[in-house]
Tab-separated table of C-alpha atoms in Angstrom:
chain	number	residue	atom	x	y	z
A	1	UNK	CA	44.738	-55.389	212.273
A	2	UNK	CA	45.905	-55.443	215.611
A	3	UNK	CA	46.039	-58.401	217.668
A	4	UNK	CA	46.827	-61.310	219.714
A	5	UNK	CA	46.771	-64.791	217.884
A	6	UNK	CA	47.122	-68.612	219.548
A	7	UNK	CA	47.677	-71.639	217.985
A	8	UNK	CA	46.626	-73.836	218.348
A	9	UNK	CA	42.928	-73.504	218.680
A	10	UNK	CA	42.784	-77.304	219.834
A	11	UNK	CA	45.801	-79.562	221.162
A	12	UNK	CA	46.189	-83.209	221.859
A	13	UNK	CA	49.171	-84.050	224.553
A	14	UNK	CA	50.132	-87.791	225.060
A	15	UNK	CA	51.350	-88.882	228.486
A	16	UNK	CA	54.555	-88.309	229.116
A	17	UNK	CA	54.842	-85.158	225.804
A	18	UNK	CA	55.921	-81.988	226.599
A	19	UNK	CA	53.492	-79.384	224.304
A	20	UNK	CA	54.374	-75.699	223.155
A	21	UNK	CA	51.550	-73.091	222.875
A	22	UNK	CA	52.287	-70.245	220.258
A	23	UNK	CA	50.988	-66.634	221.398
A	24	UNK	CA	51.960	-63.501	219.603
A	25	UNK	CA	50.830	-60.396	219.451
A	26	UNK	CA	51.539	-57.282	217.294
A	27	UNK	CA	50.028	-54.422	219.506
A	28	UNK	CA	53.703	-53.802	220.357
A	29	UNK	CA	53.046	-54.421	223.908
A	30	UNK	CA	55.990	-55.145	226.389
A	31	UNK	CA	54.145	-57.380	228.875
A	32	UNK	CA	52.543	-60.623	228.033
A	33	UNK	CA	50.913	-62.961	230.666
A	34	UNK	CA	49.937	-66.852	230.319
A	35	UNK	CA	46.564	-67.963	232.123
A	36	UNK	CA	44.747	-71.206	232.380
A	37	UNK	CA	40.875	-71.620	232.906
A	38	UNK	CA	39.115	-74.673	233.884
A	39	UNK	CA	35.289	-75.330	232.940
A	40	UNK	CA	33.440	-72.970	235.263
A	41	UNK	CA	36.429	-71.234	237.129
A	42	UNK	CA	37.992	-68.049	236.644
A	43	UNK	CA	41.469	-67.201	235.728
A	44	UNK	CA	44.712	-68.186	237.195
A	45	UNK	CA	48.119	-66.812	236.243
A	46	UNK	CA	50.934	-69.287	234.935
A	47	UNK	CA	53.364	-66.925	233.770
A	48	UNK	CA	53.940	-63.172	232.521
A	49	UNK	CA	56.284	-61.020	231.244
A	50	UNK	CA	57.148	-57.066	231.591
A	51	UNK	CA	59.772	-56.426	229.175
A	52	UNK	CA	61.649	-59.431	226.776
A	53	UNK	CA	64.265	-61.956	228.360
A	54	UNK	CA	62.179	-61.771	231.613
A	55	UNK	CA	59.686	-62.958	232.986
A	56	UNK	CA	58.325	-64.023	236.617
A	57	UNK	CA	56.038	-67.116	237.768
A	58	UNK	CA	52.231	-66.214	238.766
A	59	UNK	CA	50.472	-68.611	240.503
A	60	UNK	CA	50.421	-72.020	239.164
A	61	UNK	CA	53.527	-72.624	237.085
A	62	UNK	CA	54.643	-75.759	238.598
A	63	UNK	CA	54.831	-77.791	234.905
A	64	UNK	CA	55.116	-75.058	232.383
A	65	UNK	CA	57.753	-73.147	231.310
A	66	UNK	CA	57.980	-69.997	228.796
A	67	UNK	CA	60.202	-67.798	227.585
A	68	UNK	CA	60.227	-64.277	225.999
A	69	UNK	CA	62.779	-63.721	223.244
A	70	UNK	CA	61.288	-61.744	220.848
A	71	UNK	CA	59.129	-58.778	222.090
A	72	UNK	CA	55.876	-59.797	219.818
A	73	UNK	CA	56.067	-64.002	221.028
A	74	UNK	CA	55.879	-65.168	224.254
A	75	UNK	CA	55.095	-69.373	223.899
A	76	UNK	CA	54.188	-71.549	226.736
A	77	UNK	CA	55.794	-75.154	227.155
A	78	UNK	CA	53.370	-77.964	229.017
A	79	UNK	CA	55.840	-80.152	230.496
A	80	UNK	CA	55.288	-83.522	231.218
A	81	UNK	CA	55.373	-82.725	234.902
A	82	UNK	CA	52.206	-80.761	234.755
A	83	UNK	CA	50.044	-83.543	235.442
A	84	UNK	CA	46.441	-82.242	234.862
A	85	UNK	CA	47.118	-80.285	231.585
A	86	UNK	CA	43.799	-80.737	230.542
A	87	UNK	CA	42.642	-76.782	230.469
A	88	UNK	CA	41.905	-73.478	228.184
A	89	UNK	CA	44.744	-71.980	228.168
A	90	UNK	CA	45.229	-67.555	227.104
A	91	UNK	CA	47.109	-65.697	226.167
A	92	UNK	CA	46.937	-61.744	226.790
A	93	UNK	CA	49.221	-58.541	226.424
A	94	UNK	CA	49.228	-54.680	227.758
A	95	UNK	CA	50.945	-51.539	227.676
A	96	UNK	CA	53.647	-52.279	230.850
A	97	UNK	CA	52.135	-49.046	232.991
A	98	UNK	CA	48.421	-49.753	231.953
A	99	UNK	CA	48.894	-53.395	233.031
A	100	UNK	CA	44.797	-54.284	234.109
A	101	UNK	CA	43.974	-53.343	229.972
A	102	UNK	CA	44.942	-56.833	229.445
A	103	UNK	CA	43.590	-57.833	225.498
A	104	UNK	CA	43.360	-61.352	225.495
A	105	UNK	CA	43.958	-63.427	221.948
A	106	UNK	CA	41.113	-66.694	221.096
A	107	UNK	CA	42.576	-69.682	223.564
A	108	UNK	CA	44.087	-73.078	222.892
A	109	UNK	CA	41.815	-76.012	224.589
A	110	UNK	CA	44.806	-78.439	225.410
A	111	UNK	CA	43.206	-82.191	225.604
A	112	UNK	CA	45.062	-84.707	227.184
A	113	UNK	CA	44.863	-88.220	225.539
B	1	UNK	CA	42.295	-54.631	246.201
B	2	UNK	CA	38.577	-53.505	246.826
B	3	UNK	CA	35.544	-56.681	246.273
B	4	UNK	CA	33.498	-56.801	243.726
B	5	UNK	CA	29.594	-57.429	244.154
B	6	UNK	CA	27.894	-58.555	240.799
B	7	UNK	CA	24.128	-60.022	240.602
B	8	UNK	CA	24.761	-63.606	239.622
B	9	UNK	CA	22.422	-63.246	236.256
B	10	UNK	CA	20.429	-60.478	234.295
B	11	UNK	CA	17.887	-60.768	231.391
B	12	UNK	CA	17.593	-57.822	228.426
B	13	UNK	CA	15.636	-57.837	225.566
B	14	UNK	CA	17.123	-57.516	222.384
B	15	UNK	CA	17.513	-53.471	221.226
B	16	UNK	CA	17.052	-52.333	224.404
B	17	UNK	CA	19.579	-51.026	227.038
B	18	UNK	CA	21.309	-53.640	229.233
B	19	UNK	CA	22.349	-52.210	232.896
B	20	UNK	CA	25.075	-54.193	234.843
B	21	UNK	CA	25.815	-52.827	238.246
B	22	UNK	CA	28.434	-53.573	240.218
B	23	UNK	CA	28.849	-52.406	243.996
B	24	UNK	CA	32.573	-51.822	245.255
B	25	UNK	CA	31.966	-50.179	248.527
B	26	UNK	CA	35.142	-50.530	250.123
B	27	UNK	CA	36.950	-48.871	247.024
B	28	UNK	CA	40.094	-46.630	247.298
B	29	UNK	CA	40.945	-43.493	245.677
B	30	UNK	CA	43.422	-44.488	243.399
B	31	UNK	CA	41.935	-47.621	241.839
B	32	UNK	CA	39.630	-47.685	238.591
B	33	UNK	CA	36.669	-49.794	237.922
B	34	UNK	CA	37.213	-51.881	235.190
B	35	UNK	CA	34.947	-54.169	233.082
B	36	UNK	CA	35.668	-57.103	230.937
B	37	UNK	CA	33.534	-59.818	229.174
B	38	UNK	CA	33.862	-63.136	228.259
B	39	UNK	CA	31.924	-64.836	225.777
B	40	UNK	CA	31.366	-68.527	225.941
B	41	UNK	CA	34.892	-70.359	224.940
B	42	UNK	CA	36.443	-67.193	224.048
B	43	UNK	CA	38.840	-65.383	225.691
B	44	UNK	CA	38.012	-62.389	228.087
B	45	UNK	CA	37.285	-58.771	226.104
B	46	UNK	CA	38.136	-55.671	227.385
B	47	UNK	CA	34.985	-53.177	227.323
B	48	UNK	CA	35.743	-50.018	229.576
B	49	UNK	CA	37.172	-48.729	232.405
B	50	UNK	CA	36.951	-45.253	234.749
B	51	UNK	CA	37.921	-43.740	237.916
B	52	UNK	CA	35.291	-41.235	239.057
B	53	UNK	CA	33.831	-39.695	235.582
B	54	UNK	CA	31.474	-41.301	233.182
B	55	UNK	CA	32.931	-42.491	230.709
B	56	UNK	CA	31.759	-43.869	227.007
B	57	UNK	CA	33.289	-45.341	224.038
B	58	UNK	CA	32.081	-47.515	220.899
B	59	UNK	CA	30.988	-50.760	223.007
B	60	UNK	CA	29.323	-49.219	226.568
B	61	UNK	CA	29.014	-46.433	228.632
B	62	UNK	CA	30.017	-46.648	232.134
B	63	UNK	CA	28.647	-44.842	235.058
B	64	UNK	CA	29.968	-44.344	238.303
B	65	UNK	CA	28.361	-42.862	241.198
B	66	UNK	CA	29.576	-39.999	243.125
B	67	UNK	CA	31.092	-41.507	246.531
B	68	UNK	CA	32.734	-44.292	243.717
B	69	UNK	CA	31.000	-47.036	245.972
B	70	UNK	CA	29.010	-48.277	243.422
B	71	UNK	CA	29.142	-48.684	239.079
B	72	UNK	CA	26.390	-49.391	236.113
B	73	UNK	CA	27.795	-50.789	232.966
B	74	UNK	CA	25.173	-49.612	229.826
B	75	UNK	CA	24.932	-51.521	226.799
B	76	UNK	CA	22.426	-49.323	224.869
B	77	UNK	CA	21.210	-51.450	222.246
B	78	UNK	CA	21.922	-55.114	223.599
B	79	UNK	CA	22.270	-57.428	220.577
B	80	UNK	CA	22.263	-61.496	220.863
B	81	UNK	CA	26.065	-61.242	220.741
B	82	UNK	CA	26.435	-59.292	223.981
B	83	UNK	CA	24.932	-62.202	225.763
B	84	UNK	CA	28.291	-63.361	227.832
B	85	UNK	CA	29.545	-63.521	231.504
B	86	UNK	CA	30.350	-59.340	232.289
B	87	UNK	CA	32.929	-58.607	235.031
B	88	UNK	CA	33.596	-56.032	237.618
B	89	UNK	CA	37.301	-55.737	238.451
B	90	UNK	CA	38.584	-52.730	240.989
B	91	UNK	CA	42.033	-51.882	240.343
B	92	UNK	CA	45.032	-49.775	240.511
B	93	UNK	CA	45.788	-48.696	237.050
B	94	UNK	CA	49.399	-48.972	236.882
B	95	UNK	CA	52.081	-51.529	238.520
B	96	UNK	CA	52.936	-50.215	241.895
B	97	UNK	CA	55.377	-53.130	242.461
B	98	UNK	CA	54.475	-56.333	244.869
B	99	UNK	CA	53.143	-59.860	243.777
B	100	UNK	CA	49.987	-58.608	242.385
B	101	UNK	CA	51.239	-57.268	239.343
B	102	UNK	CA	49.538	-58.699	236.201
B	103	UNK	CA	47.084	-60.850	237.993
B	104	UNK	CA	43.775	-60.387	236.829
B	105	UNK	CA	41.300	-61.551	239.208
B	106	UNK	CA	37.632	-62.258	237.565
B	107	UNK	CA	35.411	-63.104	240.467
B	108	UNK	CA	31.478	-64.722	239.636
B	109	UNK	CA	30.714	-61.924	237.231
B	110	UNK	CA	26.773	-61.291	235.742
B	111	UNK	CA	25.757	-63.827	233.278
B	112	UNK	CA	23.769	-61.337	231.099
B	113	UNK	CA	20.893	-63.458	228.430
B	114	UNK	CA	19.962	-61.344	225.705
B	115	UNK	CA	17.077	-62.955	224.613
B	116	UNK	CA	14.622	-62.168	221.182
């Protein structure tokens, strides 16, 4: 089946930790995007992707970074600088020219401790 | 990009047809009208999308009204598992360039209820 897939489904960050986020998908999609939702609010746009080894900042990434090596993977580092981590964070992938289809994978619920 | 107007909440019974509308009045001529869903702690779901024809597929049926100002999404046989916040998004389909590119932009949306 075709898919995207996040792990994982719950994190725990310490003060001070940087955390990775896995997201990959196998639709064989060249864009990827990062979002974050907090309880009650809509989307906002960390990072995305159009095509591997690039990808451009949205509109919160102060505190994360990502990278896009592999076309299918796309993971999203929590840096220690982001200081209010605590957030659902998705994942989601489309075909570059039909770029509002957006198919999101499950969510990872990062918990700060 | 054109607003979105969703009622806040809707009710359905369970088997029978759930109607979402959606106004866009200040739409433009190239963007679609697309809907998504998002069920509680899961992420968004694609259901459907058109430009100016009705269109259908195996989750809804969308309907779009002639002067495009305006949108019904139709569930036909709403089941408990439909019940889930449904969103109106106007768009242009493919990336014209500029900082909007890949920002998906949810507003409110229609808590539907399907209820027993």
């Amino acid at each position: 089946d075709g898919g995207i897939t996040q792990s994982p489904k719950y994190l725990f960050r310490k003060e001070g930790q940087n955390v990775t986020l896995s997201c990959e998908q196998n639709l064989n999609h060249d864009a990827m995007y990062w979002y974050r939702q907090d309880p009650g609010q809509g989307l906002r746009l960390i990072y995305y992707s159009q095509i591997v080894n690039d990808f451009q900042k949205g509109d919160i990434a102060e505190g994360y970074s990502v990278s896009r090596e592999k076309k299918e993977s796309f993971p999203l580092t929590v840096t220690s600088a982001q200081k209010n981590p605590t957030a659902f964070y998705l994942c989601a992938s489309s075909a570059s020219r039909g770029w509002v289809t957006q198919y999101f994978g499950p969510g990872t619920r990062l918990l700060v401790l | 990009d054109a607003k979105t107007t969703q009622p806040p909440s809707m009710d359905c019974a369970e088997g029978r047809a759930a109607n979402l509308p959606c106004n866009h009045s200040t739409i433009s001529g190239n963007e679609y009208v697309y809907w998504y869903r998002q069920i509680h702690s899961q992420g968004p779901q694609y259901i459907i999308h058109g430009l100016k024809n009705n269109e259908t597929n195996e989750m809804a049926s969308l309907i779009i009204t002639e002067d495009r100002k305006s949108s019904t999404l139709i569930l036909p046989h709403a089941t408990l598992r439909d019940t889930a916040v449904y969103y109106c998004i106007v768009r242009v389909a493919t990336w014209a360039g500029g900082t909007s590119y890949g920002k998906l932009t949810f507003g409110q949306g229609t808590i539907l209820t399907v209820h027993p």
